[in-house]
CSV table of C-alpha atoms in Angstrom, one decimal:
chain,number,residue,atom,x,y,z
A,345,MET,CA,0.0,0.0,0.0
A,346,PRO,CA,1.4,3.5,-0.8
A,347,ASN,CA,2.1,6.0,1.9
A,348,TYR,CA,0.2,9.2,2.0
A,349,THR,CA,0.8,12.6,3.6
A,350,PHE,CA,-1.5,15.6,3.9
A,351,GLN,CA,-0.7,18.2,1.2
A,352,HIS,CA,-3.3,21.1,1.3
A,353,ILE,CA,-6.8,22.4,1.8
A,354,HIS,CA,-8.2,24.3,-1.1
A,355,HIS,CA,-10.2,27.4,-0.2
A,356,GLU,CA,-12.4,28.8,-3.0
A,357,ALA,CA,-12.7,32.4,-1.9
A,358,GLU,CA,-15.0,35.2,-3.0
A,359,ASP,CA,-12.0,37.6,-2.6
A,360,VAL,CA,-8.5,36.1,-2.4
A,361,SER,CA,-6.8,39.1,-0.7
A,362,VAL,CA,-9.5,39.2,2.0
A,363,ALA,CA,-9.2,35.5,2.7
A,364,VAL,CA,-5.4,35.6,2.7
A,365,ASP,CA,-5.3,38.6,5.0
A,366,TRP,CA,-7.7,36.9,7.4
A,367,TYR,CA,-5.4,33.8,7.7
A,368,LYS,CA,-2.4,36.2,8.3
A,369,ARG,CA,-4.2,38.2,11.0
A,370,VAL,CA,-5.9,35.4,12.8
A,371,PHE,CA,-3.2,32.6,12.5
A,372,GLY,CA,0.0,34.5,11.7
A,373,ALA,CA,0.0,32.7,8.4
A,374,THR,CA,2.6,33.3,5.7
A,375,ALA,CA,1.7,33.6,2.1
A,376,GLY,CA,3.4,33.2,-1.2
A,377,GLU,CA,3.1,35.7,-4.1
A,378,PRO,CA,-0.3,35.6,-5.9
A,379,PHE,CA,-0.1,34.0,-9.4
A,380,GLU,CA,-2.6,33.7,-12.2
A,381,ARG,CA,-3.7,30.3,-13.6
A,382,ALA,CA,-6.7,29.7,-15.9
A,383,GLY,CA,-8.2,33.1,-15.3
A,384,ALA,CA,-8.1,32.9,-11.5
A,385,THR,CA,-5.8,34.2,-8.8
A,386,TRP,CA,-4.0,31.6,-6.6
A,387,VAL,CA,-2.1,32.1,-3.3
A,388,GLU,CA,-0.4,29.4,-1.2
A,389,VAL,CA,-0.9,30.2,2.5
A,390,HIS,CA,0.8,28.4,5.3
A,391,VAL,CA,-0.4,28.1,8.8
A,392,GLY,CA,2.4,26.2,10.5
A,393,GLU,CA,2.9,23.1,8.3
A,394,THR,CA,-0.6,23.2,6.8
A,395,GLN,CA,-1.0,24.7,3.3
A,396,ILE,CA,-4.2,26.4,2.4
A,397,THR,CA,-4.4,27.1,-1.3
A,398,VAL,CA,-6.7,30.1,-1.8
A,399,THR,CA,-8.2,30.8,-5.3
A,400,ASP,CA,-11.1,32.8,-6.8
A,401,ARG,CA,-12.1,30.4,-9.5
A,402,GLU,CA,-15.7,30.9,-10.8
A,403,PHE,CA,-18.1,29.1,-8.5
A,404,ALA,CA,-21.8,28.6,-8.0
A,405,THR,CA,-23.6,28.7,-4.6
A,406,MET,CA,-24.7,25.5,-3.0
A,407,GLU,CA,-28.5,25.2,-3.3
A,408,LEU,CA,-28.9,21.7,-1.8
A,409,GLY,CA,-29.0,22.8,1.8
A,410,ARG,CA,-27.2,20.4,4.2
A,411,TYR,CA,-24.9,18.1,2.3
A,412,GLN,CA,-22.4,15.3,3.0
A,413,GLY,CA,-18.8,16.1,2.6
A,414,VAL,CA,-16.1,18.0,4.5
A,415,ASP,CA,-17.7,19.9,7.4
A,416,HIS,CA,-14.7,21.7,8.8
A,417,PHE,CA,-10.9,21.5,9.4
A,418,ALA,CA,-9.1,21.8,12.7
A,419,PHE,CA,-5.9,23.3,14.2
A,420,THR,CA,-4.5,22.4,17.5
A,421,THR,CA,-3.0,25.2,19.6
A,422,ASP,CA,-0.5,25.1,22.4
A,423,ASP,CA,-2.1,28.1,24.1
A,424,PHE,CA,-5.9,27.8,23.8
A,425,ASP,CA,-6.6,30.9,26.0
A,426,ALA,CA,-4.3,33.2,24.0
A,427,THR,CA,-5.6,31.9,20.7
A,428,LEU,CA,-9.2,32.5,21.8
A,429,ALA,CA,-8.4,35.9,23.1
A,430,HIS,CA,-6.7,36.8,19.8
A,431,CYS,CA,-9.7,35.6,17.8
A,432,GLU,CA,-12.0,37.7,20.0
A,433,LYS,CA,-9.7,40.7,19.5
A,434,GLU,CA,-9.8,40.2,15.8
A,435,GLY,CA,-13.6,40.1,15.8
A,436,VAL,CA,-13.8,36.5,14.7
A,437,HIS,CA,-17.3,35.0,14.9
A,438,ILE,CA,-17.6,32.0,17.2
A,439,TRP,CA,-19.9,29.3,15.9
A,440,PHE,CA,-19.8,27.1,19.0
A,441,GLY,CA,-18.0,27.0,22.3
A,442,PRO,CA,-15.6,27.1,23.8
A,443,VAL,CA,-16.5,23.8,25.5
A,444,GLU,CA,-14.6,21.0,27.2
A,445,VAL,CA,-14.7,17.7,25.3
A,446,PRO,CA,-16.6,15.3,27.6
A,447,GLY,CA,-14.4,12.8,29.4
A,448,THR,CA,-11.2,14.9,28.7
A,449,THR,CA,-9.5,18.0,29.7
A,450,GLN,CA,-9.4,19.3,26.1
A,451,ARG,CA,-11.3,22.4,25.1
A,452,ILE,CA,-12.5,23.2,21.6
A,453,VAL,CA,-14.2,26.1,19.8
A,454,PHE,CA,-15.6,26.4,16.2
A,455,ILE,CA,-14.9,29.7,14.5
A,456,ASP,CA,-16.2,31.3,11.3
A,457,GLY,CA,-13.3,31.7,8.8
A,458,PRO,CA,-13.4,33.7,5.5
A,459,ASP,CA,-16.2,32.7,3.2
A,460,HIS,CA,-17.9,30.9,6.2
A,461,VAL,CA,-15.3,28.1,6.3
A,462,LYS,CA,-15.9,26.4,9.6
A,463,ILE,CA,-12.6,26.0,11.6
A,464,GLU,CA,-12.2,24.1,14.8
A,465,LEU,CA,-9.5,25.1,17.3
A,466,MET,CA,-8.5,22.4,19.7
A,467,GLU,CA,-6.4,22.7,22.8
A,468,GLN,CA,-3.3,20.7,22.5
A,469,VAL,CA,-3.1,18.3,25.5
């Protein structure tokens, strides 16, 4: 069986520069130079070792309501309280939490990223 590693998340954004700026402000992300491909702007953003490829390719809105598929992605943080305080300072909308995961000492919170991407922040324990 082949070995696999995680390569990237692809974020289809309404406005690439707004999304890239959000990742920089909220997560201290770094970003490569924007480039054009097939009529769209692309930027590779890095949050730690995680790459988020942000593009503005033409898209259509989802009209199906709730769907099966990827619901969110998650980051762990070694300082949950500071991360949460920074998100609040930046005006990040909190979807849910923070709460303690039942049966553990770990806390989680779900935040609203750019283009309503749901992001879970998890306390590293």
